[in-house]
């Protein structure tokens, strides 16, 4: 879990947005709003087949606003599967 979180933080750092990412990357998906396992710094749990997690890094800039995009991901024996395959293209409203 910590490696997934680190990958999100590394990506945001490339765009100098890491200082605005102030929470964990995601969590388990089940019956409760936030379930274990946590996708966060310091977590030792490992992703394994049958695990379903949210990947939802968010960037919040004080005085400007923020954004969080959530992907729900199922982990299989030989691959991962994004369960909500919507376009990630920027759309101005």
Backbone as numpy.savetxt, mean C-alpha at the origin, in Angstrom:
# Nx Ny Nz CAx CAy CAz Cx Cy Cz
6.40 -8.11 4.86 5.59 -6.91 4.86 6.44 -5.65 4.86
7.55 -5.70 5.62 8.38 -4.49 5.69 9.06 -4.21 4.35
9.32 -5.24 3.54 9.93 -5.02 2.23 8.96 -4.32 1.27
7.69 -4.67 1.35 6.68 -4.01 0.52 6.57 -2.54 0.94
6.53 -2.30 2.25 6.49 -0.93 2.76 7.72 -0.15 2.30
8.89 -0.77 2.37 10.12 -0.10 1.96 10.10 0.25 0.48
9.52 -0.63 -0.34 9.42 -0.35 -1.78 8.55 0.88 -2.04
7.45 1.00 -1.30 6.59 2.18 -1.46 7.33 3.44 -1.05
8.05 3.36 0.07 8.79 4.53 0.54 9.92 4.92 -0.42
10.58 3.94 -1.00 11.65 4.21 -1.96 11.10 4.89 -3.20
9.96 4.42 -3.68 9.35 5.02 -4.86 8.97 6.47 -4.58
8.34 6.72 -3.43 7.97 8.10 -3.09 9.20 8.98 -2.89
10.27 8.43 -2.37 11.50 9.20 -2.17 12.08 9.68 -3.50
11.93 8.88 -4.55 12.43 9.29 -5.87 11.76 10.58 -6.34
10.57 10.82 -5.87 9.83 12.03 -6.24 9.82 13.07 -5.13
10.65 12.82 -4.11 10.78 13.72 -2.96 9.45 13.90 -2.21
8.67 12.81 -2.16 7.38 12.83 -1.47 7.39 11.99 -0.19
8.50 11.34 0.10 8.55 10.43 1.25 8.28 11.15 2.58
8.65 12.41 2.69 8.43 13.12 3.95 6.94 13.38 4.19
6.12 13.23 3.16 4.67 13.43 3.29 3.91 12.11 3.45
4.65 11.01 3.52 4.05 9.69 3.71 4.24 9.32 5.18
3.18 9.50 5.97 3.35 9.44 7.43 2.62 8.28 8.10
2.29 7.26 7.34 1.59 6.11 7.93 2.09 4.84 7.26
1.44 3.72 7.53 1.86 2.46 6.92 1.35 2.36 5.49
1.85 1.36 4.77 1.50 1.16 3.37 0.17 0.44 3.21
-0.15 -0.44 4.14 -1.41 -1.18 3.99 -1.64 -2.14 5.13
-2.60 -3.04 4.92 -3.01 -3.97 5.98 -3.75 -5.14 5.35
-4.00 -6.16 6.17 -4.78 -7.29 5.73 -6.20 -6.88 5.39
-6.82 -7.66 4.52 -8.18 -7.37 4.09 -9.06 -8.55 4.49
-10.09 -8.25 5.27 -10.98 -9.31 5.73 -12.28 -8.75 6.23
-12.68 -9.16 7.43 -13.96 -8.73 7.98 -13.90 -7.37 8.66
-12.76 -7.01 9.20 -12.60 -5.73 9.89 -12.03 -4.69 8.93
-12.13 -3.42 9.31 -11.61 -2.35 8.47 -10.09 -2.47 8.31
-9.38 -2.66 9.42 -7.93 -2.84 9.39 -7.60 -4.14 10.11
-7.04 -5.09 9.40 -6.69 -6.39 9.96 -5.21 -6.65 9.80
-4.71 -7.57 10.59 -3.36 -8.08 10.37 -3.38 -8.92 9.11
-2.28 -9.02 8.41 -0.98 -8.45 8.74 -0.88 -6.99 8.31
-0.04 -6.26 9.02 0.21 -4.87 8.67 1.35 -4.80 7.66
1.17 -3.99 6.64 2.22 -3.72 5.66 2.86 -2.42 6.11
3.93 -2.56 6.91 4.50 -1.38 7.57 5.96 -1.62 7.93
6.62 -0.55 8.31 8.01 -0.64 8.78 8.09 -1.59 9.96
9.16 -2.36 10.00 9.45 -3.20 11.14 8.64 -4.49 11.24
7.70 -4.71 10.36 6.89 -5.93 10.42 7.70 -7.12 9.92
7.61 -8.22 10.63 8.39 -9.41 10.26 7.55 -10.47 9.56
6.22 -10.29 9.55 5.35 -11.26 8.87 5.71 -11.32 7.39
5.52 -12.49 6.80 5.83 -12.67 5.39 4.55 -12.85 4.59
4.57 -12.35 3.38 3.44 -12.59 2.48 3.47 -14.05 2.06
2.32 -14.68 2.03 2.24 -16.07 1.60 0.96 -16.31 0.85
0.88 -17.45 0.16 -0.33 -17.78 -0.59 -1.57 -17.69 0.30
-2.61 -17.06 -0.24 -3.85 -16.90 0.51 -3.96 -15.59 1.25
-2.87 -14.84 1.31 -2.90 -13.53 1.97 -3.53 -12.51 1.03
-4.40 -11.68 1.57 -4.97 -10.57 0.80 -4.70 -9.30 1.60
-4.06 -8.33 0.95 -3.70 -7.09 1.63 -4.09 -5.89 0.78
-4.21 -4.76 1.46 -4.37 -3.49 0.75 -2.97 -2.89 0.58
-2.76 -2.23 -0.52 -1.56 -1.44 -0.75 -2.08 -0.04 -1.02
-1.90 0.85 -0.04 -2.54 2.17 -0.11 -1.65 3.28 0.43
-0.47 3.45 -0.16 0.35 4.56 0.31 -0.35 5.88 0.05
-0.22 6.80 0.96 -0.85 8.10 0.81 0.16 9.21 1.02
-0.03 10.29 0.32 0.82 11.46 0.44 -0.06 12.62 0.87
0.32 13.27 1.98 -0.46 14.38 2.52 0.45 15.58 2.73
0.24 16.63 1.94 1.06 17.84 2.02 0.28 18.88 2.82
0.81 19.28 3.98 0.10 20.26 4.81 -0.23 21.54 4.02
-1.46 22.00 4.18 -1.89 23.22 3.52 -2.21 23.07 2.05
-1.99 21.88 1.49 -2.24 21.66 0.07 -3.33 20.60 -0.13
-3.13 19.43 0.46 -4.08 18.33 0.29 -3.35 17.01 0.26
-4.05 15.98 -0.11 -3.44 14.66 -0.14 -4.13 13.73 -1.10
-3.51 12.56 -1.26 -4.06 11.54 -2.14 -3.67 10.16 -1.61
-4.59 9.24 -1.74 -4.31 7.85 -1.41 -5.05 7.00 -2.42
-4.34 6.10 -3.06 -4.95 5.17 -4.01 -4.75 3.77 -3.46
-5.84 3.01 -3.38 -5.77 1.67 -2.79 -5.88 0.60 -3.86
-4.96 -0.36 -3.79 -5.06 -1.59 -4.56 -5.22 -2.72 -3.57
-6.12 -3.65 -3.86 -6.29 -4.85 -3.05 -5.59 -5.97 -3.80
-4.69 -6.67 -3.09 -3.81 -7.64 -3.75 -3.92 -8.99 -3.08
-4.17 -10.02 -3.89 -4.19 -11.41 -3.41 -2.84 -12.04 -3.76
-2.27 -12.75 -2.81 -0.99 -13.41 -3.02 -1.27 -14.89 -3.31
-0.74 -15.37 -4.42 -0.88 -16.77 -4.82 0.49 -17.45 -4.72
0.52 -18.72 -4.94 1.77 -19.48 -4.85 2.85 -18.94 -5.78
2.46 -18.56 -7.00 3.44 -18.18 -8.01 3.28 -16.76 -8.55
2.36 -15.99 -7.95 2.13 -14.65 -8.47 1.27 -13.86 -7.49
1.13 -12.58 -7.78 0.18 -11.76 -7.05 -0.90 -11.31 -8.04
-2.06 -10.94 -7.51 -3.18 -10.55 -8.36 -3.82 -9.29 -7.80
-3.88 -8.25 -8.60 -4.58 -7.04 -8.19 -6.06 -7.29 -8.39
-6.82 -7.17 -7.30 -8.23 -7.52 -7.33 -9.14 -6.39 -7.84
-8.63 -5.19 -7.88 -9.41 -4.06 -8.39 -8.63 -3.40 -9.52
-8.57 -4.05 -10.68 -7.71 -3.57 -11.79 -8.30 -2.38 -12.53
-8.36 -1.25 -11.85 -8.82 -0.02 -12.49 -7.63 0.75 -13.04
-7.87 1.64 -13.94 -6.82 2.47 -14.49 -6.20 3.35 -13.41
-4.90 3.48 -13.42 -4.20 4.36 -12.49 -3.80 5.66 -13.17
-4.36 5.89 -14.37 -4.07 7.12 -15.09 -4.65 8.31 -14.34
-3.97 9.42 -14.39 -4.45 10.64 -13.75 -5.68 11.14 -14.51
-6.70 11.49 -13.76 -7.93 11.99 -14.36 -8.29 13.30 -13.67
-8.35 14.37 -14.40 -8.70 15.67 -13.82 -10.21 15.85 -13.89
-10.79 16.21 -12.74 -12.25 16.42 -12.69 -12.59 17.88 -12.69
